[in-house]
Amino acid sequence: MKRLKKITLADIPYVGRGTPAGDRFRRYWIVVSAARDLHDIPQAIKVLGDELVLFRDQTGKIGLIGAHCPHRGASLEYGDIECGGIRCPYHGWLFDVHGQCLEMPAEPKGSKFAQKVKHLSYPVREQGGLLFAYLGPNPDDPPLLPKYAALADCAGQRSLEATRVYDCNWFNFIENGADPAHFSILHRADPDDGTWRSWFFNFKDIPYFDAIETAYGMKVVSRKPGPSADTEYVDEKSFALPSILQIGDTEFTHFRQPREALSAGSHNAHFMFVTPNDDHSFTLFTVNHYTGSDPEFFQKLAPSRKAEAKAEKKPYDRRKYSPFRGNVRTEDITCQSTQPLLDRRKEQLGTSDKGVILIRRIILNAIRAVQEKRTPKGALKREQAQEMVKIDSFTGVRAKEIN
């Protein structure tokens, strides 16, 4: 019997083919592009270290194949899109969306060589404006693509943000989402601005929080006493495998709402899909799902985002107490300013790091499950075909939980 490699924390960041963490990622559907960004030109992408080309043929079918033609290695990024698929610009080999070679113009008439050539390809599915791909074993019989409530639920409005690339390891960003303590430091606002955030995430009175394992991953729940004895103010954020974060406070943050506004609870879920390009960079795909009653919510949100961006361009010493301090751009700085591949053995963790500790354990357990040929947490089984995957996020006031 083959002896399994002992998995440690140091294995988590590495996503290349044949690595334990890379094998884990390849048991899930992961986002590779936004559907609106795929037109009549092939799109060169890197996913989990693999160089690939994404394309939509003239019939609307989507293909994801190896970047280099199996004939002489020319890049299919420069291929021509046709009704049947994509044609290599070098010698004209034509491949369909499944990687099957259909034509070889320079081969003798009647040759059956094309039938024998099958290029590397992966299945692609569209959901909620995002394109998911499965890069794992048995691509002809992939596992179920989860129906994410924020993407598949017909209710509410959706807004897909611009795709962004980060020059750091994917796990830096994911761990950050499991670390609620940093919100009261990095994202603090002017303590006298009267907003809910400056009160709730006050570094002189950091909220109590729990880290809780869930069916799809984990959630961190921050709490402060509510307006009455039987209520509490709550901010709830979640992580779902393989690499998804969801938060619920964006409408209160960007509109700079006062504490009193929290009584209504949040209506906008900020859904972030993190896709490793390789060990040194990742792409972030973000969807906002609004279920409130304002038909112009996203139109109103846009000017607020622009104001934040303008404020963040100030020199650091002038913006550290800005009311917009520490939104997306300071998140960028902190995630990308850490070592590209952290040596986490040197860390000194405290009680406030319990969310980080839990998320590491959950991912390590998923890696071990794949090693042991078990279904990892978050990968759906056939009997879950109709299940809607709902990931928790909430900001507002609710009844106090009784432990």
Short mmCIF file of C-alpha atoms in Angstrom, two decimals:
data_model
loop_
_atom_site.label_atom_id
_atom_site.label_comp_id
_atom_site.label_asym_id
_atom_site.label_seq_id
_atom_site.Cartn_x
_atom_site.Cartn_y
_atom_site.Cartn_z
CA MET A 1 0.00 0.00 0.00
CA LYS A 2 1.29 3.44 -0.96
CA ARG A 3 2.12 5.50 2.09
CA LEU A 4 0.35 8.85 2.18
CA LYS A 5 2.41 12.01 2.49
CA LYS A 6 2.09 13.69 5.85
CA ILE A 7 0.21 16.94 5.28
CA THR A 8 1.26 20.06 7.16
CA LEU A 9 0.32 23.73 7.21
CA ALA A 10 3.17 24.43 4.78
CA ASP A 11 1.34 22.46 2.05
CA ILE A 12 -1.78 24.66 1.93
CA PRO A 13 -0.55 27.56 -0.28
CA TYR A 14 0.83 25.44 -3.14
CA VAL A 15 -1.68 24.68 -5.90
CA GLY A 16 0.37 23.15 -8.72
CA ARG A 17 -0.55 19.85 -10.31
CA GLY A 18 0.44 16.91 -8.10
CA THR A 19 0.64 18.92 -4.88
CA PRO A 20 -1.69 17.91 -2.03
CA ALA A 21 -3.44 21.30 -1.95
CA GLY A 22 -3.57 21.43 -5.75
CA ASP A 23 -5.26 18.02 -5.81
CA ARG A 24 -7.82 19.37 -3.32
CA PHE A 25 -8.68 22.34 -5.53
CA ARG A 26 -9.16 19.98 -8.45
CA ARG A 27 -12.07 18.27 -6.68
CA TYR A 28 -14.21 21.44 -6.91
CA TRP A 29 -15.66 23.68 -9.59
CA ILE A 30 -13.76 26.98 -9.54
CA VAL A 31 -14.46 30.30 -11.26
CA VAL A 32 -12.24 30.96 -14.29
CA SER A 33 -13.86 34.05 -15.86
CA ALA A 34 -16.89 36.29 -16.00
CA ALA A 35 -19.23 35.36 -18.86
CA ARG A 36 -19.44 39.01 -19.97
CA ASP A 37 -15.66 39.07 -20.56
CA LEU A 38 -15.68 36.18 -23.04
CA HIS A 39 -16.43 37.37 -26.57
CA ASP A 40 -15.17 36.31 -29.99
CA ILE A 41 -11.49 36.38 -29.02
CA PRO A 42 -9.84 33.50 -27.11
CA GLN A 43 -8.87 34.32 -23.52
CA ALA A 44 -5.52 33.13 -22.19
CA ILE A 45 -5.76 32.30 -18.48
CA LYS A 46 -3.69 30.55 -15.85
CA VAL A 47 -5.54 28.44 -13.28
CA LEU A 48 -3.82 26.37 -10.57
CA GLY A 49 -0.58 26.78 -12.50
CA ASP A 50 -2.03 25.40 -15.76
CA GLU A 51 -1.81 27.58 -18.88
CA LEU A 52 -5.18 27.38 -20.61
CA VAL A 53 -7.29 29.05 -23.29
CA LEU A 54 -10.96 29.82 -22.76
CA PHE A 55 -13.16 30.41 -25.80
CA ARG A 56 -16.74 30.57 -26.99
CA ASP A 57 -17.31 29.05 -30.43
CA GLN A 58 -19.69 30.56 -32.98
CA THR A 59 -22.57 28.41 -31.74
CA GLY A 60 -22.16 29.77 -28.20
CA LYS A 61 -20.53 26.67 -26.70
CA ILE A 62 -17.69 27.34 -24.24
CA GLY A 63 -14.42 25.46 -24.23
CA LEU A 64 -11.42 25.40 -21.89
CA ILE A 65 -8.38 23.68 -23.38
CA GLY A 66 -4.62 23.54 -23.01
CA ALA A 67 -2.95 26.75 -24.16
CA HIS A 68 -0.53 25.07 -26.58
CA CYS A 69 -1.52 23.08 -29.64
CA PRO A 70 -0.51 19.40 -29.30
CA HIS A 71 0.89 19.51 -32.85
CA ARG A 72 3.89 21.87 -32.60
CA GLY A 73 3.12 23.89 -29.46
CA ALA A 74 1.75 27.10 -30.99
CA SER A 75 -0.40 29.17 -28.63
CA LEU A 76 -4.12 28.74 -29.18
CA GLU A 77 -4.60 32.17 -27.61
CA TYR A 78 -4.11 33.42 -31.19
CA GLY A 79 -6.43 30.84 -32.71
CA ASP A 80 -9.42 31.60 -34.91
CA ILE A 81 -12.91 31.01 -33.54
CA GLU A 82 -15.16 29.04 -35.89
CA CYS A 83 -18.53 27.32 -35.75
CA GLY A 84 -16.94 24.02 -34.75
CA GLY A 85 -14.40 25.31 -32.26
CA ILE A 86 -10.97 26.98 -32.33
CA ARG A 87 -8.41 26.66 -35.14
CA CYS A 88 -4.67 26.76 -34.47
CA PRO A 89 -3.06 29.73 -36.26
CA TYR A 90 0.06 27.71 -37.18
CA HIS A 91 -1.13 24.66 -39.15
CA GLY A 92 -4.89 24.99 -38.92
CA TRP A 93 -5.76 22.11 -36.65
CA LEU A 94 -9.37 22.60 -35.49
CA PHE A 95 -10.45 21.59 -31.97
CA ASP A 96 -13.97 21.48 -30.58
CA VAL A 97 -14.88 22.58 -27.02
CA HIS A 98 -14.08 19.07 -25.75
CA GLY A 99 -10.54 19.15 -27.16
CA GLN A 100 -11.28 16.70 -29.99
CA CYS A 101 -9.38 17.48 -33.16
CA LEU A 102 -11.79 17.80 -36.09
CA GLU A 103 -9.59 18.89 -38.99
CA MET A 104 -5.94 18.77 -40.08
CA PRO A 105 -5.76 20.68 -43.39
CA ALA A 106 -2.21 19.57 -44.26
CA GLU A 107 -2.84 15.85 -43.75
CA PRO A 108 -3.76 13.63 -46.74
CA LYS A 109 -7.42 13.41 -47.70
CA GLY A 110 -9.05 10.44 -46.03
CA SER A 111 -6.58 10.49 -43.12
CA LYS A 112 -8.09 9.47 -39.78
CA PHE A 113 -5.24 10.95 -37.76
CA ALA A 114 -7.45 13.78 -36.45
CA GLN A 115 -9.75 11.26 -34.78
CA LYS A 116 -6.82 10.04 -32.68
CA VAL A 117 -5.86 13.48 -31.33
CA LYS A 118 -7.62 14.61 -28.18
CA HIS A 119 -6.27 17.80 -26.61
CA LEU A 120 -6.37 18.61 -22.88
CA SER A 121 -9.82 20.06 -22.05
CA TYR A 122 -12.01 20.77 -19.04
CA PRO A 123 -15.79 21.14 -18.65
CA VAL A 124 -17.19 24.65 -18.14
CA ARG A 125 -20.57 25.69 -16.73
CA GLU A 126 -22.15 29.12 -16.38
CA GLN A 127 -23.98 30.26 -13.25
CA GLY A 128 -25.00 33.78 -12.28
CA GLY A 129 -22.75 35.40 -14.87
CA LEU A 130 -19.65 33.47 -13.79
CA LEU A 131 -17.91 30.63 -15.65
CA PHE A 132 -16.93 27.65 -13.51
CA ALA A 133 -14.50 24.94 -14.60
CA TYR A 134 -13.67 21.53 -13.19
CA LEU A 135 -9.97 20.67 -13.50
CA GLY A 136 -10.05 17.36 -11.65
CA PRO A 137 -10.09 13.66 -12.51
CA ASN A 138 -12.81 12.16 -14.71
CA PRO A 139 -13.65 15.42 -16.52
CA ASP A 140 -16.23 13.57 -18.65
CA ASP A 141 -18.19 12.81 -15.48
CA PRO A 142 -17.54 15.80 -13.19
CA PRO A 143 -19.13 16.29 -9.77
CA LEU A 144 -22.14 18.55 -9.35
CA LEU A 145 -21.72 22.27 -9.70
CA PRO A 146 -23.21 23.67 -6.48
CA LYS A 147 -26.23 25.95 -6.84
CA TYR A 148 -25.01 28.97 -4.92
CA ALA A 149 -27.96 30.92 -3.53
CA ALA A 150 -26.29 34.25 -4.30
CA LEU A 151 -26.01 33.20 -7.98
CA ALA A 152 -28.91 30.84 -8.62
CA ASP A 153 -31.64 32.41 -6.46
CA CYS A 154 -34.07 34.25 -8.74
CA ALA A 155 -34.94 36.86 -6.10
CA GLY A 156 -33.20 40.22 -5.79
CA GLN A 157 -30.65 42.09 -7.90
CA ARG A 158 -27.09 41.12 -8.79
CA SER A 159 -24.04 43.13 -9.69
CA LEU A 160 -20.77 41.61 -10.88
CA GLU A 161 -17.76 43.74 -9.97
CA ALA A 162 -14.68 44.14 -12.13
CA THR A 163 -12.34 41.16 -12.01
CA ARG A 164 -9.15 41.89 -10.05
CA VAL A 165 -5.74 40.20 -9.90
CA TYR A 166 -3.68 40.17 -6.69
CA ASP A 167 0.07 39.63 -6.67
CA CYS A 168 0.19 37.38 -3.64
CA ASN A 169 -0.70 33.85 -2.65
CA TRP A 170 -4.43 33.06 -2.54
CA PHE A 171 -4.25 31.83 1.06
CA ASN A 172 -3.11 35.25 2.36
CA PHE A 173 -6.46 36.65 1.25
CA ILE A 174 -8.55 33.73 2.50
CA GLU A 175 -6.98 33.79 5.98
CA ASN A 176 -7.67 37.51 6.13
CA GLY A 177 -11.39 36.78 5.76
CA ALA A 178 -11.27 34.44 8.78
CA ASP A 179 -9.63 37.09 10.95
CA PRO A 180 -12.36 39.39 12.32
CA ALA A 181 -9.98 41.08 14.75
CA HIS A 182 -8.28 42.95 11.91
CA PHE A 183 -11.50 44.80 11.03
CA SER A 184 -11.23 46.86 14.22
CA ILE A 185 -7.65 47.87 13.40
CA LEU A 186 -7.13 47.96 9.64
CA HIS A 187 -10.66 49.06 8.73
CA ARG A 188 -11.26 51.48 11.58
CA ALA A 189 -12.81 54.84 10.78
CA ASP A 190 -12.84 58.18 12.56
CA PRO A 191 -14.22 57.19 16.00
CA ASP A 192 -16.40 60.31 16.01
CA ASP A 193 -17.99 59.99 12.57
CA GLY A 194 -21.23 58.50 13.93
CA THR A 195 -21.31 55.44 11.65
CA TRP A 196 -22.05 51.90 12.72
CA ARG A 197 -18.60 50.72 11.61
CA SER A 198 -16.70 53.24 13.72
CA TRP A 199 -18.72 52.07 16.72
CA PHE A 200 -18.88 48.30 16.09
CA PHE A 201 -15.31 47.85 14.87
CA ASN A 202 -13.68 50.14 17.45
CA PHE A 203 -10.15 49.03 18.28
CA LYS A 204 -10.61 50.28 21.86
CA ASP A 205 -13.67 48.06 22.27
CA ILE A 206 -13.24 45.12 19.89
CA PRO A 207 -16.39 42.96 19.61
CA TYR A 208 -16.48 39.44 20.99
CA PHE A 209 -16.44 36.82 18.23
CA ASP A 210 -16.82 33.08 17.66
CA ALA A 211 -15.39 30.90 14.89
CA ILE A 212 -17.87 28.14 13.98
CA GLU A 213 -17.52 25.24 11.54
CA THR A 214 -20.39 24.87 9.06
CA ALA A 215 -21.54 22.37 6.43
CA TYR A 216 -19.56 24.13 3.68
CA GLY A 217 -16.70 25.66 5.66
CA MET A 218 -16.89 28.07 8.59
CA LYS A 219 -18.20 31.43 9.77
CA VAL A 220 -16.98 34.11 12.15
CA VAL A 221 -19.66 35.87 14.16
CA SER A 222 -18.81 39.17 15.92
CA ARG A 223 -21.18 40.44 18.60
CA LYS A 224 -21.91 43.48 20.76
CA PRO A 225 -24.85 44.08 23.14
CA GLY A 226 -27.99 45.11 21.29
CA PRO A 227 -30.43 47.97 21.87
CA SER A 228 -32.41 45.78 24.31
CA ALA A 229 -31.50 43.09 26.81
CA ASP A 230 -32.61 40.23 24.56
CA THR A 231 -30.92 41.44 21.34
CA GLU A 232 -27.40 41.85 20.02
CA TYR A 233 -25.60 43.58 17.19
CA VAL A 234 -24.12 40.95 14.90
CA ASP A 235 -21.68 40.90 12.01
CA GLU A 236 -21.39 37.48 10.36
CA LYS A 237 -18.92 36.51 7.64
CA SER A 238 -18.36 33.09 6.07
CA PHE A 239 -15.83 30.95 4.24
CA ALA A 240 -16.87 28.07 1.98
CA LEU A 241 -14.63 25.52 0.33
CA PRO A 242 -12.75 25.57 -1.90
CA SER A 243 -11.97 29.33 -1.58
CA ILE A 244 -15.08 31.49 -1.21
CA LEU A 245 -15.71 34.39 1.18
CA GLN A 246 -19.03 36.11 1.87
CA ILE A 247 -19.68 39.22 3.94
CA GLY A 248 -22.93 41.08 4.61
CA ASP A 249 -22.03 44.59 5.74
CA THR A 250 -21.32 46.34 2.43
CA GLU A 251 -24.49 48.44 2.26
CA PHE A 252 -23.91 49.85 5.74
CA THR A 253 -20.21 50.41 5.13
CA HIS A 254 -20.34 52.13 1.75
CA PHE A 255 -23.37 54.26 2.60
CA ARG A 256 -21.81 55.12 5.98
CA GLN A 257 -24.96 54.24 7.89
CA PRO A 258 -25.44 55.11 11.58
CA ARG A 259 -25.80 52.39 14.20
CA GLU A 260 -29.58 52.82 14.25
CA ALA A 261 -29.82 51.61 10.62
CA LEU A 262 -28.70 48.13 11.68
CA SER A 263 -32.12 47.37 13.12
CA ALA A 264 -33.34 46.53 9.61
CA GLY A 265 -30.52 44.03 9.00
CA SER A 266 -28.38 43.73 5.87
CA HIS A 267 -29.81 43.04 2.42
CA ASN A 268 -26.63 42.83 0.35
CA ALA A 269 -24.33 39.80 0.32
CA HIS A 270 -20.80 40.40 -0.98
CA PHE A 271 -19.75 37.07 -2.52
CA MET A 272 -16.02 36.63 -3.34
CA PHE A 273 -14.61 33.73 -5.37
CA VAL A 274 -10.83 33.41 -5.03
CA THR A 275 -9.13 31.51 -7.87
CA PRO A 276 -5.39 30.82 -7.63
CA ASN A 277 -3.56 31.55 -10.89
CA ASP A 278 -0.46 29.92 -9.44
CA ASP A 279 1.42 30.04 -6.14
CA HIS A 280 2.14 33.77 -6.46
CA SER A 281 -1.09 35.38 -7.66
CA PHE A 282 -4.84 34.91 -7.70
CA THR A 283 -7.91 36.37 -9.39
CA LEU A 284 -10.87 37.70 -7.41
CA PHE A 285 -14.40 37.46 -8.81
CA THR A 286 -16.99 39.36 -6.76
CA VAL A 287 -20.78 39.27 -6.96
CA ASN A 288 -23.14 41.46 -4.92
CA HIS A 289 -26.61 40.01 -4.29
CA TYR A 290 -29.12 42.56 -3.02
CA THR A 291 -32.50 41.40 -1.70
CA GLY A 292 -33.78 44.72 -0.36
CA SER A 293 -36.55 46.92 -1.72
CA ASP A 294 -34.53 49.74 -3.32
CA PRO A 295 -34.61 49.25 -7.14
CA GLU A 296 -31.70 51.71 -7.54
CA PHE A 297 -29.42 50.20 -4.90
CA PHE A 298 -26.48 49.50 -7.19
CA GLN A 299 -26.80 52.85 -8.99
CA LYS A 300 -26.50 54.56 -5.61
CA LEU A 301 -23.64 52.31 -4.52
CA ALA A 302 -21.41 53.25 -7.47
CA PRO A 303 -20.81 56.95 -6.46
CA SER A 304 -20.01 55.84 -2.91
CA ARG A 305 -17.37 53.42 -4.21
CA LYS A 306 -15.82 56.20 -6.32
CA ALA A 307 -15.62 58.47 -3.27
CA GLU A 308 -13.82 55.72 -1.36
CA ALA A 309 -11.32 55.25 -4.17
CA LYS A 310 -10.60 58.98 -4.22
CA ALA A 311 -10.08 59.07 -0.44
CA GLU A 312 -7.74 56.08 -0.57
CA LYS A 313 -5.37 57.91 -2.94
CA LYS A 314 -4.31 60.32 -0.19
CA PRO A 315 -0.83 59.95 1.31
CA TYR A 316 -1.04 57.42 4.12
CA ASP A 317 -0.49 59.88 6.98
CA ARG A 318 -3.44 61.95 5.73
CA ARG A 319 -5.84 59.07 5.19
CA LYS A 320 -5.27 56.84 8.19
CA TYR A 321 -8.26 58.38 9.95
CA SER A 322 -10.26 58.94 6.80
CA PRO A 323 -13.90 57.80 7.06
CA PHE A 324 -13.04 55.49 4.16
CA ARG A 325 -9.85 54.07 5.67
CA GLY A 326 -9.18 50.45 5.05
CA ASN A 327 -11.71 49.29 2.50
CA VAL A 328 -10.55 47.43 -0.60
CA ARG A 329 -7.23 49.15 -1.18
CA THR A 330 -5.83 48.75 2.32
CA GLU A 331 -6.92 45.11 2.10
CA ASP A 332 -4.77 44.92 -1.02
CA ILE A 333 -1.79 46.44 0.75
CA THR A 334 -1.89 44.17 3.78
CA CYS A 335 -2.46 40.94 1.82
CA GLN A 336 0.23 41.78 -0.73
CA SER A 337 2.75 43.28 1.69
CA THR A 338 3.14 40.06 3.66
CA GLN A 339 5.72 37.58 2.41
CA PRO A 340 4.56 36.05 -0.90
CA LEU A 341 4.69 32.58 0.64
CA LEU A 342 4.55 32.94 4.39
CA ASP A 343 6.49 30.63 6.67
CA ARG A 344 3.61 30.15 9.09
CA ARG A 345 5.78 28.10 11.44
CA LYS A 346 7.26 31.39 12.69
CA GLU A 347 3.92 32.89 13.68
CA GLN A 348 2.89 33.51 17.28
CA LEU A 349 -0.89 33.13 17.40
CA GLY A 350 -3.18 34.34 20.15
CA THR A 351 -6.77 33.76 21.23
CA SER A 352 -7.95 36.32 18.67
CA ASP A 353 -6.60 34.06 15.90
CA LYS A 354 -9.15 31.31 16.48
CA GLY A 355 -10.78 31.97 13.10
CA VAL A 356 -7.44 31.58 11.32
CA ILE A 357 -6.69 28.40 13.26
CA LEU A 358 -10.09 26.92 12.34
CA ILE A 359 -9.89 27.73 8.63
CA ARG A 360 -6.47 26.07 8.44
CA ARG A 361 -7.80 22.94 10.11
CA ILE A 362 -10.80 22.78 7.74
CA ILE A 363 -8.60 23.05 4.64
CA LEU A 364 -6.09 20.50 5.97
CA ASN A 365 -8.96 18.09 6.62
CA ALA A 366 -10.20 18.57 3.05
CA ILE A 367 -6.70 17.84 1.71
CA ARG A 368 -6.53 14.66 3.79
CA ALA A 369 -9.97 13.61 2.56
CA VAL A 370 -8.78 13.80 -1.05
CA GLN A 371 -5.64 11.84 -0.18
CA GLU A 372 -7.80 9.15 1.38
CA LYS A 373 -10.12 9.13 -1.65
CA ARG A 374 -13.06 10.56 0.29
CA THR A 375 -15.33 13.42 -0.79
CA PRO A 376 -13.98 16.63 0.76
CA LYS A 377 -16.25 19.07 2.60
CA GLY A 378 -18.07 21.35 0.16
CA ALA A 379 -17.91 18.99 -2.84
CA LEU A 380 -21.47 17.84 -3.51
CA LYS A 381 -22.61 14.26 -3.95
CA ARG A 382 -25.21 13.10 -6.49
CA GLU A 383 -28.01 12.96 -3.94
CA GLN A 384 -27.48 16.69 -3.29
CA ALA A 385 -28.38 17.65 -6.87
CA GLN A 386 -31.28 19.93 -5.91
CA GLU A 387 -29.64 21.42 -2.84
CA MET A 388 -29.23 25.20 -2.75
CA VAL A 389 -25.93 26.17 -1.15
CA LYS A 390 -26.63 29.02 1.25
CA ILE A 391 -23.62 30.64 2.87
CA ASP A 392 -24.27 32.72 5.97
CA SER A 393 -23.62 36.45 6.11
CA PHE A 394 -25.48 39.07 8.09
CA THR A 395 -25.01 42.49 9.64
CA GLY A 396 -27.67 43.92 11.94
CA VAL A 397 -29.67 43.32 15.09
CA ARG A 398 -31.17 39.97 16.00
CA ALA A 399 -32.32 38.01 19.03
CA LYS A 400 -29.51 37.11 21.39
CA GLU A 401 -28.38 33.52 21.09
CA ILE A 402 -28.73 31.41 24.24
CA ASN A 403 -25.72 29.16 24.72
#
